[in-house]
mmCIF file of C-alpha atoms and ligand atoms in Angstrom:
data_model
loop_
_atom_site.group_PDB
_atom_site.id
_atom_site.type_symbol
_atom_site.label_atom_id
_atom_site.label_comp_id
_atom_site.label_asym_id
_atom_site.label_seq_id
_atom_site.Cartn_x
_atom_site.Cartn_y
_atom_site.Cartn_z
ATOM 1 C CA MET A 217 86.184 -49.782 -118.643
ATOM 2 C CA ASP A 218 83.158 -49.905 -116.642
ATOM 3 C CA THR A 219 79.898 -49.814 -118.646
ATOM 4 C CA LEU A 220 76.956 -47.815 -117.334
ATOM 5 C CA CYS A 221 73.351 -48.836 -118.246
ATOM 6 C CA LEU A 222 71.064 -45.877 -117.722
ATOM 7 C CA PRO A 223 67.443 -45.575 -118.259
ATOM 8 C CA VAL A 224 67.021 -42.246 -120.769
ATOM 9 C CA ASN A 225 66.498 -39.052 -118.943
ATOM 10 C CA GLU A 226 67.457 -35.707 -118.858
ATOM 11 C CA GLU A 227 70.520 -36.397 -116.901
ATOM 12 C CA SER A 228 71.679 -39.531 -118.768
ATOM 13 C CA LEU A 229 70.976 -37.780 -122.017
ATOM 14 C CA LYS A 230 73.475 -35.139 -120.723
ATOM 15 C CA MET A 231 76.230 -37.293 -119.733
ATOM 16 C CA ALA A 232 75.542 -39.307 -123.095
ATOM 17 C CA ALA A 233 76.066 -35.890 -125.205
ATOM 18 C CA THR A 234 78.991 -35.011 -123.153
ATOM 19 C CA LEU A 235 80.628 -38.173 -123.913
ATOM 20 C CA LEU A 236 79.830 -37.918 -127.660
ATOM 21 C CA LYS A 237 81.319 -34.456 -127.807
ATOM 22 C CA GLU A 238 84.898 -35.744 -125.961
ATOM 23 C CA GLY A 239 84.924 -38.071 -128.887
ATOM 24 C CA GLN A 240 83.685 -41.485 -126.862
ATOM 25 C CA VAL A 241 81.353 -44.073 -128.010
ATOM 26 C CA VAL A 242 78.008 -44.374 -126.598
ATOM 27 C CA ALA A 243 75.106 -46.799 -127.535
ATOM 28 C CA PHE A 244 71.470 -45.604 -127.772
ATOM 29 C CA PRO A 245 67.953 -47.120 -128.724
ATOM 30 C CA THR A 246 66.751 -46.425 -132.415
ATOM 31 C CA GLU A 247 63.122 -47.604 -133.933
ATOM 32 C CA THR A 248 65.213 -50.428 -135.687
ATOM 33 C CA VAL A 249 67.782 -51.579 -133.749
ATOM 34 C CA TYR A 250 70.274 -50.218 -130.941
ATOM 35 C CA GLY A 251 73.107 -48.047 -132.509
ATOM 36 C CA LEU A 252 76.733 -47.703 -131.513
ATOM 37 C CA GLY A 253 77.248 -44.085 -131.792
ATOM 38 C CA ALA A 254 80.133 -41.609 -132.311
ATOM 39 C CA HIS A 255 81.076 -37.988 -133.393
ATOM 40 C CA ALA A 256 80.640 -38.919 -137.312
ATOM 41 C CA LEU A 257 83.396 -35.915 -138.235
ATOM 42 C CA ASN A 258 85.673 -36.942 -135.748
ATOM 43 C CA ALA A 259 88.229 -40.084 -137.080
ATOM 44 C CA GLU A 260 89.573 -40.746 -133.743
ATOM 45 C CA ALA A 261 86.094 -41.136 -132.456
ATOM 46 C CA VAL A 262 85.319 -43.340 -135.168
ATOM 47 C CA ASN A 263 87.907 -45.670 -134.749
ATOM 48 C CA LYS A 264 86.591 -46.371 -131.320
ATOM 49 C CA ILE A 265 83.516 -47.903 -132.810
ATOM 50 C CA PHE A 266 85.337 -50.200 -134.888
ATOM 51 C CA ALA A 267 87.538 -51.193 -131.989
ATOM 52 C CA ALA A 268 84.319 -52.023 -129.995
ATOM 53 C CA LYS A 269 82.723 -53.845 -132.549
ATOM 54 C CA ASP A 270 85.649 -55.678 -133.831
ATOM 55 C CA ARG A 271 84.308 -54.486 -137.346
ATOM 56 C CA PRO A 272 86.429 -54.957 -140.490
ATOM 57 C CA GLY A 273 87.660 -51.435 -141.259
ATOM 58 C CA ASP A 274 86.300 -51.785 -144.846
ATOM 59 C CA ASN A 275 82.694 -51.658 -143.895
ATOM 60 C CA PRO A 276 81.447 -48.238 -143.604
ATOM 61 C CA LEU A 277 78.895 -46.592 -140.974
ATOM 62 C CA ILE A 278 75.441 -44.673 -141.328
ATOM 63 C CA VAL A 279 75.777 -41.116 -140.068
ATOM 64 C CA HIS A 280 72.723 -40.165 -138.031
ATOM 65 C CA VAL A 281 70.890 -36.689 -137.901
ATOM 66 C CA ALA A 282 68.191 -34.856 -136.390
ATOM 67 C CA GLN A 283 67.024 -33.329 -139.403
ATOM 68 C CA LYS A 284 67.913 -33.130 -143.277
ATOM 69 C CA GLU A 285 69.415 -29.529 -142.612
ATOM 70 C CA GLN A 286 72.141 -30.964 -140.787
ATOM 71 C CA LEU A 287 73.465 -32.755 -143.786
ATOM 72 C CA GLN A 288 75.023 -29.832 -145.200
ATOM 73 C CA GLY A 289 79.071 -30.578 -145.633
ATOM 74 C CA ILE A 290 78.007 -34.225 -144.999
ATOM 75 C CA CYS A 291 76.676 -35.054 -148.672
ATOM 76 C CA ARG A 292 75.127 -33.766 -151.535
ATOM 77 C CA VAL A 293 71.101 -33.809 -151.189
ATOM 78 C CA THR A 294 69.920 -34.768 -154.618
ATOM 79 C CA GLU A 295 65.988 -33.948 -155.739
ATOM 80 C CA THR A 296 65.169 -37.371 -155.406
ATOM 81 C CA ALA A 297 66.829 -37.700 -152.056
ATOM 82 C CA GLU A 298 65.062 -34.885 -150.469
ATOM 83 C CA ARG A 299 61.788 -36.251 -151.620
ATOM 84 C CA LEU A 300 62.628 -39.438 -149.689
ATOM 85 C CA MET A 301 63.562 -37.481 -146.859
ATOM 86 C CA ASP A 302 60.245 -35.362 -146.892
ATOM 87 C CA ALA A 303 58.294 -38.796 -146.973
ATOM 88 C CA PHE A 304 60.071 -41.268 -144.656
ATOM 89 C CA TRP A 305 62.175 -38.982 -142.497
ATOM 90 C CA PRO A 306 62.270 -39.290 -139.488
ATOM 91 C CA GLY A 307 62.335 -43.097 -140.102
ATOM 92 C CA PRO A 308 64.006 -46.441 -141.098
ATOM 93 C CA LEU A 309 65.402 -45.375 -144.544
ATOM 94 C CA THR A 310 69.146 -44.557 -145.036
ATOM 95 C CA MET A 311 70.046 -43.127 -148.056
ATOM 96 C CA LEU A 312 73.501 -43.488 -149.800
ATOM 97 C CA LEU A 313 74.556 -40.178 -151.294
ATOM 98 C CA MET A 314 78.013 -38.679 -152.782
ATOM 99 C CA LYS A 315 79.716 -37.427 -149.456
ATOM 100 C CA ASP A 316 81.016 -33.959 -148.925
ATOM 101 C CA ARG A 317 84.330 -32.913 -147.488
ATOM 102 C CA GLN A 318 83.734 -33.138 -143.699
ATOM 103 C CA VAL A 319 83.120 -36.714 -143.328
ATOM 104 C CA PRO A 320 86.528 -38.294 -142.725
ATOM 105 C CA ASP A 321 87.428 -41.297 -144.839
ATOM 106 C CA GLU A 322 87.069 -43.749 -141.696
ATOM 107 C CA THR A 323 83.525 -43.088 -141.446
ATOM 108 C CA THR A 324 82.812 -44.053 -145.139
ATOM 109 C CA ALA A 325 85.620 -46.837 -145.134
ATOM 110 C CA GLY A 326 87.199 -44.864 -147.863
ATOM 111 C CA LEU A 327 84.142 -44.900 -150.191
ATOM 112 C CA PRO A 328 82.963 -41.667 -152.201
ATOM 113 C CA SER A 329 79.503 -42.170 -150.877
ATOM 114 C CA VAL A 330 77.986 -41.625 -147.309
ATOM 115 C CA GLY A 331 74.840 -43.327 -145.893
ATOM 116 C CA VAL A 332 72.730 -41.063 -143.932
ATOM 117 C CA ARG A 333 69.480 -41.438 -141.964
ATOM 118 C CA CYS A 334 67.274 -39.589 -139.390
ATOM 119 C CA PRO A 335 65.899 -42.059 -136.738
ATOM 120 C CA ASN A 336 62.256 -42.051 -135.752
ATOM 121 C CA HIS A 337 62.920 -42.731 -131.924
ATOM 122 C CA PRO A 338 62.219 -39.739 -129.569
ATOM 123 C CA MET A 339 65.294 -40.796 -127.433
ATOM 124 C CA ALA A 340 67.415 -41.042 -130.390
ATOM 125 C CA LEU A 341 66.316 -37.594 -131.749
ATOM 126 C CA ALA A 342 66.573 -36.014 -128.145
ATOM 127 C CA LEU A 343 70.498 -37.079 -128.237
ATOM 128 C CA LEU A 344 71.263 -36.132 -131.627
ATOM 129 C CA ARG A 345 69.767 -32.737 -130.539
ATOM 130 C CA ALA A 346 71.503 -32.768 -127.229
ATOM 131 C CA CYS A 347 74.978 -33.166 -128.480
ATOM 132 C CA GLY A 348 74.231 -31.066 -131.926
ATOM 133 C CA LEU A 349 76.815 -33.281 -133.848
ATOM 134 C CA PRO A 350 75.913 -35.864 -136.871
ATOM 135 C CA ILE A 351 76.521 -39.382 -135.214
ATOM 136 C CA ALA A 352 78.031 -42.242 -136.861
ATOM 137 C CA ALA A 353 76.299 -45.399 -135.705
ATOM 138 C CA PRO A 354 76.297 -49.034 -136.668
ATOM 139 C CA SER A 355 74.292 -51.561 -134.931
ATOM 140 C CA ALA A 356 75.611 -51.984 -131.501
ATOM 141 C CA ASN A 357 76.342 -55.621 -131.567
ATOM 142 C CA ARG A 358 79.856 -57.310 -132.054
ATOM 143 C CA SER A 359 80.718 -58.066 -135.752
ATOM 144 C CA GLY A 360 78.919 -61.417 -136.625
ATOM 145 C CA ARG A 361 76.329 -61.269 -133.785
ATOM 146 C CA PRO A 362 72.638 -60.635 -134.388
ATOM 147 C CA SER A 363 71.866 -56.700 -133.965
ATOM 148 C CA PRO A 364 70.562 -55.479 -130.488
ATOM 149 C CA THR A 365 66.880 -54.992 -130.099
ATOM 150 C CA SER A 366 67.235 -54.246 -126.137
ATOM 151 C CA ALA A 367 69.586 -52.529 -124.050
ATOM 152 C CA ALA A 368 70.374 -56.190 -122.497
ATOM 153 C CA HIS A 369 71.745 -57.475 -125.756
ATOM 154 C CA VAL A 370 74.161 -54.539 -126.303
ATOM 155 C CA TYR A 371 75.398 -54.987 -122.794
ATOM 156 C CA GLU A 372 76.116 -58.617 -123.635
ATOM 157 C CA ASP A 373 78.125 -57.669 -126.593
ATOM 158 C CA MET A 374 79.667 -54.429 -125.295
ATOM 159 C CA GLN A 375 80.442 -54.749 -121.457
ATOM 160 C CA GLY A 376 83.608 -53.401 -120.843
ATOM 161 C CA ARG A 377 84.186 -51.922 -124.043
ATOM 162 C CA ILE A 378 82.147 -48.662 -123.945
ATOM 163 C CA PRO A 379 81.410 -46.437 -121.198
ATOM 164 C CA LEU A 380 77.170 -45.740 -121.679
ATOM 165 C CA ILE A 381 74.458 -47.586 -122.945
ATOM 166 C CA LEU A 382 70.958 -45.600 -122.757
ATOM 167 C CA ASP A 383 68.338 -48.070 -122.128
ATOM 168 C CA GLY A 384 65.097 -46.952 -124.109
ATOM 169 C CA GLY A 385 63.417 -50.482 -124.027
ATOM 170 C CA ALA A 386 62.976 -52.816 -126.899
ATOM 171 C CA CYS A 387 62.862 -51.592 -130.339
ATOM 172 C CA GLN A 388 59.708 -51.364 -132.318
ATOM 173 C CA VAL A 389 60.907 -52.423 -135.801
ATOM 174 C CA GLY A 390 63.382 -54.710 -134.757
ATOM 175 C CA VAL A 391 65.426 -55.081 -138.160
ATOM 176 C CA GLU A 392 68.074 -52.278 -139.532
ATOM 177 C CA SER A 393 66.835 -49.633 -141.891
ATOM 178 C CA THR A 394 66.520 -50.033 -145.366
ATOM 179 C CA VAL A 395 69.623 -49.016 -147.392
ATOM 180 C CA VAL A 396 68.822 -47.194 -150.722
ATOM 181 C CA ASP A 397 71.592 -46.170 -152.929
ATOM 182 C CA LEU A 398 70.844 -43.065 -154.875
ATOM 183 C CA THR A 399 74.160 -42.394 -156.392
ATOM 184 C CA GLY A 400 72.796 -44.185 -159.678
ATOM 185 C CA GLU A 401 70.219 -43.049 -161.944
ATOM 186 C CA ILE A 402 67.426 -45.376 -160.390
ATOM 187 C CA PRO A 403 67.417 -46.014 -156.628
ATOM 188 C CA CYS A 404 68.517 -49.534 -155.686
ATOM 189 C CA VAL A 405 67.782 -51.243 -152.370
ATOM 190 C CA LEU A 406 70.889 -52.776 -151.000
ATOM 191 C CA ARG A 407 69.466 -53.977 -147.493
ATOM 192 C CA PRO A 408 65.710 -54.313 -147.397
ATOM 193 C CA GLY A 409 64.058 -52.835 -144.282
ATOM 194 C CA ALA A 410 60.713 -51.236 -143.277
ATOM 195 C CA VAL A 411 60.610 -48.980 -146.096
ATOM 196 C CA THR A 412 60.198 -51.316 -149.118
ATOM 197 C CA ALA A 413 61.438 -50.913 -152.492
ATOM 198 C CA GLU A 414 57.349 -50.283 -153.457
ATOM 199 C CA MET A 415 57.005 -47.373 -150.898
ATOM 200 C CA ILE A 416 60.497 -45.706 -152.374
ATOM 201 C CA ALA A 417 59.148 -46.161 -155.907
ATOM 202 C CA SER A 418 55.886 -44.543 -154.961
ATOM 203 C CA VAL A 419 57.973 -41.582 -154.101
ATOM 204 C CA ALA A 420 60.766 -41.620 -156.530
ATOM 205 C CA GLY A 421 59.144 -43.236 -159.637
ATOM 206 C CA ASP A 422 61.300 -46.330 -159.786
ATOM 207 C CA CYS A 423 63.191 -48.295 -157.659
ATOM 208 C CA THR A 424 65.265 -51.687 -158.043
ATOM 209 C CA VAL A 425 66.307 -54.173 -155.579
ATOM 210 C CA ALA A 426 69.897 -55.661 -155.765
ATOM 211 C CA ASP A 427 69.315 -59.220 -156.589
ATOM 212 C CA SER A 428 72.471 -60.090 -154.063
ATOM 213 C CA VAL A 429 69.432 -59.442 -151.224
ATOM 214 C CA MET A 430 68.303 -62.952 -151.548
ATOM 215 C CA ARG A 431 71.550 -64.978 -152.624
ATOM 216 C CA PRO A 432 74.953 -65.446 -151.519
ATOM 217 C CA LEU A 433 77.556 -63.592 -153.166
ATOM 218 C CA LYS A 434 79.366 -65.606 -155.989
ATOM 219 C CA GLU A 435 83.086 -66.034 -155.528
ATOM 220 C CA GLY A 436 84.891 -63.044 -156.994
ATOM 221 C CA GLU A 437 81.971 -61.212 -157.085
ATOM 222 C CA ALA A 438 81.944 -57.616 -155.698
ATOM 223 C CA ALA A 439 79.570 -56.602 -153.031
ATOM 224 C CA PRO A 440 77.143 -53.744 -153.851
ATOM 225 C CA SER A 441 77.463 -52.745 -150.192
ATOM 226 C CA PRO A 442 80.855 -54.069 -148.047
ATOM 227 C CA GLY A 443 78.318 -55.242 -145.181
ATOM 228 C CA MET A 444 76.966 -58.049 -147.445
ATOM 229 C CA LYS A 445 80.313 -59.734 -147.934
ATOM 230 C CA HIS A 446 80.895 -60.284 -143.990
ATOM 231 C CA ARG A 447 79.389 -63.055 -142.272
ATOM 232 C CA HIS A 448 76.259 -61.699 -140.598
ATOM 233 C CA TYR A 449 73.677 -62.787 -138.089
ATOM 234 C CA ALA A 450 75.136 -66.294 -137.304
ATOM 235 C CA PRO A 451 73.755 -68.219 -134.648
ATOM 236 C CA LYS A 452 76.238 -71.013 -133.514
ATOM 237 C CA ALA A 453 73.574 -73.523 -134.634
ATOM 238 C CA LYS A 454 72.868 -74.788 -137.811
ATOM 239 C CA MET A 455 69.521 -73.335 -139.085
ATOM 240 C CA THR A 456 67.260 -74.057 -141.950
ATOM 241 C CA VAL A 457 64.409 -72.124 -142.840
ATOM 242 C CA TYR A 458 61.112 -73.455 -144.307
ATOM 243 C CA VAL A 459 58.731 -71.693 -146.486
ATOM 244 C CA GLY A 460 55.165 -72.704 -147.591
ATOM 245 C CA ALA A 461 51.589 -73.335 -146.234
ATOM 246 C CA ASP A 462 51.448 -74.306 -142.552
ATOM 247 C CA GLU A 463 49.914 -77.555 -143.172
ATOM 248 C CA GLN A 464 52.948 -78.357 -145.353
ATOM 249 C CA VAL A 465 55.754 -76.679 -143.279
ATOM 250 C CA ILE A 466 54.534 -78.020 -139.796
ATOM 251 C CA PRO A 467 54.972 -82.150 -140.385
ATOM 252 C CA VAL A 468 58.331 -81.262 -141.636
ATOM 253 C CA LEU A 469 59.688 -79.313 -139.019
ATOM 254 C CA CYS A 470 58.261 -82.253 -136.531
ATOM 255 C CA GLN A 471 60.120 -84.909 -138.555
ATOM 256 C CA LYS A 472 63.274 -82.849 -138.737
ATOM 257 C CA TYR A 473 63.139 -82.033 -135.045
ATOM 258 C CA ASP A 474 62.631 -85.820 -134.362
ATOM 259 C CA GLU A 475 65.813 -86.989 -136.158
ATOM 260 C CA THR A 476 67.952 -84.355 -134.429
ATOM 261 C CA GLU A 477 69.334 -84.051 -130.880
ATOM 262 C CA ASN A 478 69.012 -80.574 -129.270
ATOM 263 C CA ALA A 479 67.018 -79.035 -132.314
ATOM 264 C CA TRP A 480 64.853 -76.172 -131.656
ATOM 265 C CA ILE A 481 61.535 -74.773 -133.761
ATOM 266 C CA LEU A 482 60.956 -71.252 -134.361
ATOM 267 C CA GLY A 483 57.625 -71.183 -135.438
ATOM 268 C CA HIS A 484 54.517 -69.101 -136.289
ATOM 269 C CA GLU A 485 52.724 -68.482 -133.007
ATOM 270 C CA LYS A 486 49.598 -70.062 -134.075
ATOM 271 C CA CYS A 487 51.378 -73.132 -135.255
ATOM 272 C CA LEU A 488 53.108 -73.615 -131.909
ATOM 273 C CA PRO A 489 50.353 -76.089 -130.663
ATOM 274 C CA ALA A 490 50.891 -78.248 -133.234
ATOM 275 C CA PHE A 491 54.505 -78.724 -132.384
ATOM 276 C CA GLY A 492 53.439 -80.656 -129.083
ATOM 277 C CA ASP A 493 56.064 -80.660 -126.272
ATOM 278 C CA ARG A 494 58.998 -80.253 -128.582
ATOM 279 C CA ASN A 495 61.508 -77.355 -127.605
ATOM 280 C CA CYS A 496 60.068 -74.311 -129.770
ATOM 281 C CA MET A 497 59.637 -70.532 -129.394
ATOM 282 C CA SER A 498 57.250 -68.015 -131.044
ATOM 283 C CA LEU A 499 58.222 -65.676 -134.407
ATOM 284 C CA GLY A 500 54.873 -64.151 -133.929
ATOM 285 C CA ASP A 501 52.170 -64.437 -136.538
ATOM 286 C CA THR A 502 53.059 -61.626 -139.223
ATOM 287 C CA PRO A 503 56.273 -60.858 -140.771
ATOM 288 C CA LYS A 504 56.085 -57.468 -138.778
ATOM 289 C CA GLU A 505 56.238 -59.155 -135.767
ATOM 290 C CA THR A 506 58.906 -61.662 -136.841
ATOM 291 C CA ALA A 507 61.097 -58.528 -137.468
ATOM 292 C CA GLN A 508 60.349 -57.717 -133.921
ATOM 293 C CA LEU A 509 61.302 -61.032 -132.402
ATOM 294 C CA LEU A 510 64.057 -62.646 -135.016
ATOM 295 C CA PHE A 511 67.273 -61.322 -133.481
ATOM 296 C CA GLN A 512 66.305 -61.952 -129.818
ATOM 297 C CA ARG A 513 65.249 -65.609 -130.782
ATOM 298 C CA LEU A 514 68.467 -65.985 -132.613
ATOM 299 C CA ARG A 515 70.563 -64.863 -129.210
ATOM 300 C CA GLU A 516 68.254 -67.216 -127.257
ATOM 301 C CA MET A 517 68.950 -70.192 -129.488
ATOM 302 C CA ASP A 518 72.923 -69.513 -128.570
ATOM 303 C CA GLU A 519 71.840 -69.615 -125.115
ATOM 304 C CA LYS A 520 69.824 -72.743 -125.096
ATOM 305 C CA GLY A 521 72.783 -74.266 -126.816
ATOM 306 C CA ALA A 522 70.732 -75.072 -129.814
ATOM 307 C CA LYS A 523 72.457 -77.678 -132.516
ATOM 308 C CA LEU A 524 69.760 -77.108 -135.012
ATOM 309 C CA ILE A 525 67.382 -74.495 -135.644
ATOM 310 C CA LEU A 526 64.204 -75.233 -137.718
ATOM 311 C CA ALA A 527 62.471 -71.741 -138.496
ATOM 312 C CA GLN A 528 59.373 -71.046 -140.132
ATOM 313 C CA GLY A 529 59.970 -68.152 -142.941
ATOM 314 C CA TRP A 530 57.600 -65.940 -145.195
ATOM 315 C CA GLU A 531 57.123 -65.374 -149.175
ATOM 316 C CA GLU A 532 59.164 -62.339 -149.490
ATOM 317 C CA SER A 533 56.700 -59.263 -150.292
ATOM 318 C CA GLY A 534 56.643 -56.289 -148.633
ATOM 319 C CA VAL A 535 58.415 -56.061 -145.131
ATOM 320 C CA ALA A 536 58.582 -59.817 -145.262
ATOM 321 C CA LEU A 537 61.513 -59.435 -147.761
ATOM 322 C CA ALA A 538 63.981 -57.640 -144.887
ATOM 323 C CA VAL A 539 62.855 -60.590 -142.434
ATOM 324 C CA MET A 540 63.958 -63.073 -144.897
ATOM 325 C CA ASN A 541 66.990 -61.242 -145.958
ATOM 326 C CA ARG A 542 68.043 -61.583 -142.405
ATOM 327 C CA MET A 543 66.677 -65.234 -142.038
ATOM 328 C CA ALA A 544 68.611 -66.564 -144.955
ATOM 329 C CA ARG A 545 71.935 -64.954 -143.666
ATOM 330 C CA ALA A 546 71.475 -66.286 -140.348
ATOM 331 C CA ALA A 547 70.758 -69.646 -142.046
ATOM 332 C CA ALA A 548 73.887 -69.584 -144.579
ATOM 333 C CA PHE A 549 70.996 -69.433 -147.305
ATOM 334 C CA ASP A 550 69.575 -72.920 -146.293
ATOM 335 C CA ILE A 551 66.107 -72.083 -147.475
ATOM 336 C CA VAL A 552 63.373 -74.964 -148.121
ATOM 337 C CA ARG A 553 60.415 -74.099 -150.242
ATOM 338 C CA LEU A 554 57.710 -76.469 -149.775
HETATM 339 O O1 TXA B 883 68.825 -49.306 -138.785
HETATM 340 C C1 TXA B 883 70.150 -49.108 -139.087
HETATM 341 O O2 TXA B 883 70.449 -48.738 -139.959
HETATM 342 C C2 TXA B 883 71.153 -49.485 -137.868
HETATM 343 C C3 TXA B 883 70.641 -48.088 -136.691
HETATM 344 C C4 TXA B 883 71.758 -47.950 -135.702
HETATM 345 O O3 TXA B 883 70.418 -46.968 -137.541
HETATM 346 N N1 TXA B 883 72.384 -49.198 -138.145
HETATM 347 C C5 TXA B 883 72.818 -50.233 -138.713
HETATM 348 O O4 TXA B 883 74.267 -50.097 -139.420
HETATM 349 O O5 TXA B 883 72.273 -51.302 -139.355
HETATM 350 P P1 TXA B 883 75.201 -51.023 -139.696
HETATM 351 O O6 TXA B 883 76.632 -50.300 -139.749
HETATM 352 O O7 TXA B 883 75.160 -52.359 -138.835
HETATM 353 O O8 TXA B 883 74.757 -51.487 -141.273
HETATM 354 C C6 TXA B 883 74.950 -50.576 -142.407
HETATM 355 C C7 TXA B 883 75.043 -51.018 -143.610
HETATM 356 C C8 TXA B 883 76.077 -52.124 -143.788
HETATM 357 O O9 TXA B 883 76.210 -53.202 -144.452
HETATM 358 C C9 TXA B 883 77.184 -51.158 -144.710
HETATM 359 O O10 TXA B 883 77.980 -51.807 -145.654
HETATM 360 C C10 TXA B 883 76.156 -50.391 -145.366
HETATM 361 O O11 TXA B 883 75.194 -50.192 -144.508
HETATM 362 N N2 TXA B 883 76.643 -49.119 -145.653
HETATM 363 C C11 TXA B 883 76.802 -48.017 -145.263
HETATM 364 N N3 TXA B 883 77.416 -46.999 -145.748
HETATM 365 C C12 TXA B 883 77.528 -47.104 -147.025
HETATM 366 C C13 TXA B 883 78.228 -47.017 -148.254
HETATM 367 N N4 TXA B 883 78.398 -45.886 -148.131
HETATM 368 N N5 TXA B 883 78.054 -47.644 -149.412
HETATM 369 C C14 TXA B 883 77.694 -48.970 -149.221
HETATM 370 N N6 TXA B 883 77.157 -49.293 -148.187
HETATM 371 C C15 TXA B 883 77.255 -48.596 -146.985
HETATM 372 MG MG1 MG B 884 75.138 -54.318 -138.258
#
């Protein structure tokens, strides 16, 4: 199959909408990462997403809608959910709600709940409106690869596997949406993102964070979200994340670098001069900037053939929890706190 990669305009949107209505798969930009979309209520179309990604069939998909009114027949919208939608949609917040009859088991991997989200991206919203369908879309990477934050990343992973990629430039947030479970009494964040637990609590009254967000699952422990048990964001290199004050982290990074062949440093922008002529790349100077850059850097590390990645992390507050959740998984939880 030839894979077209087109800038977003009226014509390409029309083509994408037609493909989606025909039950084909199309990649499109959102504010978080690129998504791999198909008609959420068409089991055959949804199966094509799993095939294109090599995604395990037990990992459910998020259903994207243009507005909350489109959720009729898809899920039971609770009062708390409606308040959260009014506060954070369109935006990087996925809510798990009890699914309704129209959603096939393929979309939710047989679960009784369904994840729903309205993306805050003009092109994603234009596509959702143009096709008029709820669109199931996981991140548009091959399973186990970092999520794509540009059309070029999608092309790397999906070339020959899907007919069309809509190129909307770089994603603004850079890490995937917050996943909050609203099926219990108290909202619980299963995957941290740009909408933080504090922000959710300010609207819903309360919100917890699953403690598996920052640690590996124990043997035999059930994953609160199927995605958490699968290998994620894994660069080919071994990776270690260092958290602490710059003056403490910099000398350790330099020492570890000098002990290893083909090591790379991913450091905060303002620290780069301190690494001298060692191989290094910037992760920006704020957690928000790191969120935008992280997945691209992990792909670059594979291209450079890095054997060891020494990365500078952040204390896990606010949006930094989302960044550290991804860094921890990329590093197989090898985090050193100085
Ligand atoms: O930002 C995003 O959320 C992007 C863009 C494209 O919208 N999508 C995305 O989808 O990251 P995906 O499939 O890569 O990640 C969805 C996560 C997975 O870990 C999945 O297991 C979890 O959400 N999930 C989805 N539906 C669920 C459900 N009903 N119960 C528990 N976990 C669910
Ligand atoms: Mg994903």
